[in-house]
XYZ file of C-alpha atoms in Angstrom:
214
model
C -4.636 -3.354 27.714
C -3.639 -5.140 24.609
C -6.205 -7.560 23.553
C -5.433 -10.885 21.979
C -6.543 -12.089 18.587
C -7.312 -15.726 18.042
C -5.813 -17.657 15.230
C -5.597 -21.256 14.220
C -2.191 -22.980 13.048
C -0.969 -26.195 11.495
C 2.053 -28.111 12.207
C 4.442 -28.000 8.917
C 7.482 -29.390 7.498
C 10.405 -27.221 7.256
C 12.466 -26.662 4.153
C 12.127 -24.141 1.132
C 10.284 -26.351 -1.073
C 7.639 -27.059 1.725
C 7.286 -23.094 2.259
C 6.843 -21.975 -1.226
C 4.029 -24.879 -1.421
C 2.438 -23.541 1.494
C 2.469 -20.000 0.285
C 1.056 -21.138 -3.163
C -1.875 -22.648 -1.169
C -2.374 -19.225 0.825
C -0.801 -20.022 3.814
C 2.313 -18.290 5.587
C 4.907 -20.237 7.403
C 5.741 -19.385 10.887
C 7.814 -20.468 13.870
C 7.186 -20.503 17.324
C 10.054 -20.062 19.779
C 10.807 -18.722 23.452
C 10.761 -19.830 27.051
C 13.415 -22.256 26.438
C 11.162 -24.610 24.695
C 12.120 -26.135 21.466
C 10.947 -24.240 18.412
C 7.740 -25.343 16.510
C 7.240 -24.700 12.624
C 3.652 -24.024 11.903
C 1.727 -22.554 9.116
C -1.209 -19.876 9.194
C -3.876 -18.955 6.676
C -2.700 -16.027 5.087
C -6.022 -14.028 5.034
C -6.416 -14.760 8.526
C -3.087 -13.485 9.540
C -3.235 -10.524 7.551
C -6.534 -9.875 9.162
C -4.976 -10.042 12.785
C -2.092 -7.806 11.615
C -4.121 -4.905 10.328
C -6.008 -4.868 13.602
C -2.943 -3.524 15.088
C -2.656 -6.409 17.727
C 0.719 -8.054 18.518
C -0.624 -10.738 20.582
C -2.321 -13.971 19.476
C -3.674 -16.732 21.029
C -2.650 -19.679 18.468
C -4.416 -22.725 18.610
C -2.397 -25.718 17.074
C -1.734 -29.325 17.724
C -4.653 -29.461 20.236
C -3.354 -26.788 22.450
C -2.963 -23.014 22.537
C -0.321 -20.477 23.438
C -0.342 -17.084 23.856
C 2.181 -15.518 21.114
C 3.877 -12.119 20.438
C 4.318 -11.396 16.853
C 8.105 -10.798 16.930
C 9.175 -10.432 13.270
C 8.117 -10.470 9.678
C 9.756 -11.214 6.552
C 8.695 -9.687 3.438
C 9.220 -10.637 -0.343
C 11.869 -8.548 -2.227
C 9.164 -6.332 -3.413
C 8.471 -5.410 0.316
C 4.940 -6.263 -0.422
C 3.826 -9.616 0.868
C 4.762 -11.220 4.210
C 6.278 -14.463 3.480
C 7.425 -15.655 7.177
C 6.724 -14.412 10.699
C 8.391 -15.059 14.002
C 6.101 -15.647 17.098
C 7.437 -15.781 20.579
C 5.949 -17.479 23.397
C 4.966 -14.997 26.138
C 3.152 -14.748 29.540
C 0.879 -11.976 30.426
C 2.864 -10.954 33.204
C 6.200 -10.544 31.675
C 8.090 -7.815 29.295
C 8.957 -8.113 25.972
C 11.445 -5.926 23.604
C 9.496 -4.621 20.596
C 9.784 -2.199 18.021
C 6.845 0.176 17.781
C 5.967 2.479 14.826
C 5.976 6.264 15.400
C 3.021 8.039 13.765
C 3.245 11.981 13.136
C -0.116 13.582 13.466
C -0.938 17.404 12.626
C 0.868 19.832 10.522
C 3.792 21.680 12.126
C 3.429 25.290 12.557
C 6.859 25.924 11.256
C 5.666 25.197 7.813
C 3.929 28.300 7.620
C 6.750 30.213 8.977
C 9.004 28.831 5.962
C 10.316 25.853 7.495
C 10.390 22.109 6.338
C 9.680 18.971 8.368
C 12.370 16.242 8.584
C 11.523 12.736 9.729
C 14.644 10.934 11.487
C 12.632 8.279 12.989
C 9.571 6.312 12.027
C 9.897 3.663 14.953
C 11.683 3.310 18.443
C 12.423 0.327 20.457
C 11.065 -0.202 23.906
C 10.895 -2.948 26.745
C 7.150 -2.980 27.441
C 4.525 -5.101 29.507
C 2.907 -7.427 26.789
C -0.187 -6.503 27.875
C 0.813 -2.910 27.181
C 2.401 -3.130 23.775
C 1.052 -0.143 21.763
C 0.002 -0.393 18.080
C 2.007 2.817 17.453
C 3.162 6.045 18.996
C 1.405 9.056 18.156
C 3.598 12.207 18.092
C 1.703 15.567 17.816
C 3.798 18.102 15.724
C 1.282 20.938 15.304
C 3.097 23.005 17.748
C 6.562 22.592 16.289
C 7.975 25.851 15.243
C 10.977 26.656 13.443
C 14.012 25.131 14.544
C 12.046 22.855 17.005
C 12.452 19.248 17.350
C 10.930 16.301 19.222
C 13.422 13.700 20.699
C 12.533 9.988 21.628
C 12.538 11.142 25.553
C 9.412 13.379 24.602
C 7.289 10.454 23.721
C 4.993 9.309 26.497
C 5.571 5.417 27.144
C 3.069 2.990 28.524
C 3.068 2.469 32.245
C 6.004 -0.055 33.219
C 7.748 0.558 29.806
C 11.471 1.785 29.335
C 13.337 2.937 26.173
C 15.860 1.099 24.448
C 16.376 3.775 21.824
C 18.487 6.434 22.812
C 16.013 9.124 24.494
C 18.191 11.866 23.192
C 17.730 10.748 19.417
C 15.565 13.356 17.344
C 12.218 11.950 15.943
C 11.241 14.930 14.014
C 12.626 18.509 13.460
C 11.563 21.490 11.540
C 14.338 23.601 9.991
C 14.773 26.599 7.937
C 14.649 26.110 4.100
C 17.799 27.660 2.725
C 17.886 28.798 -0.610
C 21.164 29.489 -2.479
C 21.519 33.219 -3.210
C 21.050 34.230 -6.994
C 23.907 35.703 -8.570
C 23.945 39.792 -8.757
C 23.312 41.223 -12.200
C 26.305 41.485 -14.223
C 27.873 38.919 -12.364
C 29.427 36.040 -14.120
C 28.871 32.449 -12.648
C 31.510 31.087 -14.928
C 34.913 32.428 -15.568
C 35.360 33.698 -18.946
C 37.048 31.641 -21.443
C 40.578 32.879 -22.024
C 41.820 32.569 -25.515
C 44.675 30.326 -25.950
C 48.039 31.880 -26.582
C 49.135 31.533 -30.202
C 52.873 30.289 -30.531
C 54.580 30.561 -33.638
C 57.563 28.461 -34.350
C 60.770 30.657 -34.515
C 62.437 30.548 -37.799
C 66.162 29.541 -37.895
C 68.475 32.891 -38.486
C 69.869 31.660 -41.666
C 66.292 31.590 -43.221
C 65.709 35.072 -42.038
C 68.945 36.211 -43.694
C 68.293 34.636 -46.966
C 64.927 36.571 -47.275
């Protein structure tokens, strides 16, 4: 069962200038929405938010304006360096409902196909699922140690939490191991480039009367 992380928030003013000032003061702007209620703009202490995010939790008990709500971390916006979180979206949820979420995929192990001369290609680093909010995983672990040459693992091979269903196509390939193809070297004496062809020298034909005068 997914645990919730308690955080405190404060109501905030909307607008770019207000958001910039909040970030300068160590707070992250956020918006709360869902359950057919009006969105609420709040801010959260950035250090507390990062600590909660790094714990792997998606659910938060957020205290603000004299009340507490259970919220799902739905989306995060980063700066243009993709380094700092500058805004988060928090969705209201009930513990007995499902939510559509994006869950990271983490590969574990070394594919045996590498020792056979293969190379591993990762096609998906996350998958979308509909899952009970109490069972949302931090990530999906995919074991690849038995992945041999020309083997692959699809989304449908990933074990889901009870009550969860796939949104991503089950036939989509997550990871595969393929043979490394090397371009053949030219045989000895074989020229890689066409030989340069000497241009034909064209001499100007002299008039017949000039030939006769010689």
